[in-house]
C-alpha positions as a Markdown table, in Angstrom:
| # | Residue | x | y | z |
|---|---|---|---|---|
| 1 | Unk | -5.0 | 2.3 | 12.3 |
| 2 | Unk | -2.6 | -0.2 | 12.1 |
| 3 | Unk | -4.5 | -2.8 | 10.2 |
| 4 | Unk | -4.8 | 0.0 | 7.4 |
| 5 | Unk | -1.2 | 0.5 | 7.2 |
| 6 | Unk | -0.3 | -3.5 | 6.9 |
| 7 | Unk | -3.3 | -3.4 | 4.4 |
| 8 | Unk | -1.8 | -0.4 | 2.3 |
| 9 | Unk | 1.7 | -2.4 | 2.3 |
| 10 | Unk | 0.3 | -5.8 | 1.6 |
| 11 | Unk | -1.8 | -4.0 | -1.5 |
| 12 | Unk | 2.3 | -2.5 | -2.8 |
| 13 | Unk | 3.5 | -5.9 | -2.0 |
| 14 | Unk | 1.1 | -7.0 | -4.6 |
| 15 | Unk | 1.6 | -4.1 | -7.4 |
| 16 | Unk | 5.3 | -5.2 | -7.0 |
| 17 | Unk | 4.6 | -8.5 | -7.5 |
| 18 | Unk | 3.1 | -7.5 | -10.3 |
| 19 | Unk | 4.7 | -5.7 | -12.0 |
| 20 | Unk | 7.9 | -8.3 | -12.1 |
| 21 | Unk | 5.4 | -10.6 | -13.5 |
| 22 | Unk | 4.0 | -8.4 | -16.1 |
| 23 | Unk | 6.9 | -5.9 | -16.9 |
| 24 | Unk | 4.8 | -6.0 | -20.3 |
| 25 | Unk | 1.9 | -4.2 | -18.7 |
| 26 | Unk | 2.9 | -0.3 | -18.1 |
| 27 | Unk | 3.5 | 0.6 | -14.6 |
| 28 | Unk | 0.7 | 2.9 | -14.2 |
| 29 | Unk | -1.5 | 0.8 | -15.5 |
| 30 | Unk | -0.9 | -2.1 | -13.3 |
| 31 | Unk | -1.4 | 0.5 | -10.4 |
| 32 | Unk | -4.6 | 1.7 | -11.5 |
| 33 | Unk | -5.7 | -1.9 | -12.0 |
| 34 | Unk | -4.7 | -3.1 | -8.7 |
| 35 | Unk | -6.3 | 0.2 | -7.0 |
| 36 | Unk | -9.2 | -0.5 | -9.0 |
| 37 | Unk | -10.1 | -3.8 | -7.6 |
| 38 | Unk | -8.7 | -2.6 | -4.2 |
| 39 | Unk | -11.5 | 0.4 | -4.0 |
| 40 | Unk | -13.7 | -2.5 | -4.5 |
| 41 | Unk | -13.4 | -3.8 | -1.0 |
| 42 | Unk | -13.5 | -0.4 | 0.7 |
| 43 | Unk | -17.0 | -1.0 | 2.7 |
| 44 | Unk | -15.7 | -4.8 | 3.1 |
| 45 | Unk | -15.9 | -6.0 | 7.1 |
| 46 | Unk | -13.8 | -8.9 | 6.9 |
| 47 | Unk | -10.2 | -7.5 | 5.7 |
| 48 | Unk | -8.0 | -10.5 | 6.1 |
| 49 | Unk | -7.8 | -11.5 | 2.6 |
| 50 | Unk | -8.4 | -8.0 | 1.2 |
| 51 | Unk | -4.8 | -7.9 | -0.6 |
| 52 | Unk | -5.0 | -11.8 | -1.7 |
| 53 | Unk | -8.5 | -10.8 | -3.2 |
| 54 | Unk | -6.8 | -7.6 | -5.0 |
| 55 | Unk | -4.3 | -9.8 | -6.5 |
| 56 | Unk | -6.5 | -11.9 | -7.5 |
| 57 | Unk | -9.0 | -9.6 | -9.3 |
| 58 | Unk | -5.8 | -8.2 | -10.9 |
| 59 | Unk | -4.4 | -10.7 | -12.8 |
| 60 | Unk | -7.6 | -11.6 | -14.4 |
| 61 | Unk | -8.1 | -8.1 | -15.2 |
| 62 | Unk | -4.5 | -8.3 | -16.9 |
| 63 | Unk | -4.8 | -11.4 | -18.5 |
| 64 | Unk | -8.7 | -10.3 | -20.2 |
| 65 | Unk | -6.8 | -7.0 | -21.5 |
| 66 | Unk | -4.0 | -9.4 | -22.9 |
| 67 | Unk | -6.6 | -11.8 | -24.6 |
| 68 | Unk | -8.5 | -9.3 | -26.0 |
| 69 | Unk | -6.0 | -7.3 | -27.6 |
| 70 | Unk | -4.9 | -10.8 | -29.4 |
């Protein structure tokens, strides 16, 4: 149980992160793209990098929606 909590405040570690580095990109939004590519990773057995992963997926999530809409 407490591996899930440390994992649940890694993952709003990295929407805060986030969203300081992309105030451009509507709160909500950023959340739903980072619990997007979190939900990803629910069955996943090794969960060490689980939030470095989410981050990851993220910001080339945000910066596809930023080069498309160019």
């Amino acid at each position: 149980m407490a591996q899930k909590k440390n994992e649940r405040e890694a993952i709003d570690d990295v929407i805060r992160r986030l969203k300081k580095k992309y105030p451009d990109v509507p709160g909500k939004d950023l959340e739903k793209i980072v619990e997007s590519n979190y939900a990803a990773f629910q069955n996943a057995k090794l969960r060490d990098y689980i939030a470095v992963l989410v981050e990851h997926g993220a910001k080339s999530e945000i910066a596809a929606r930023k080069h498309k809409h160019r």
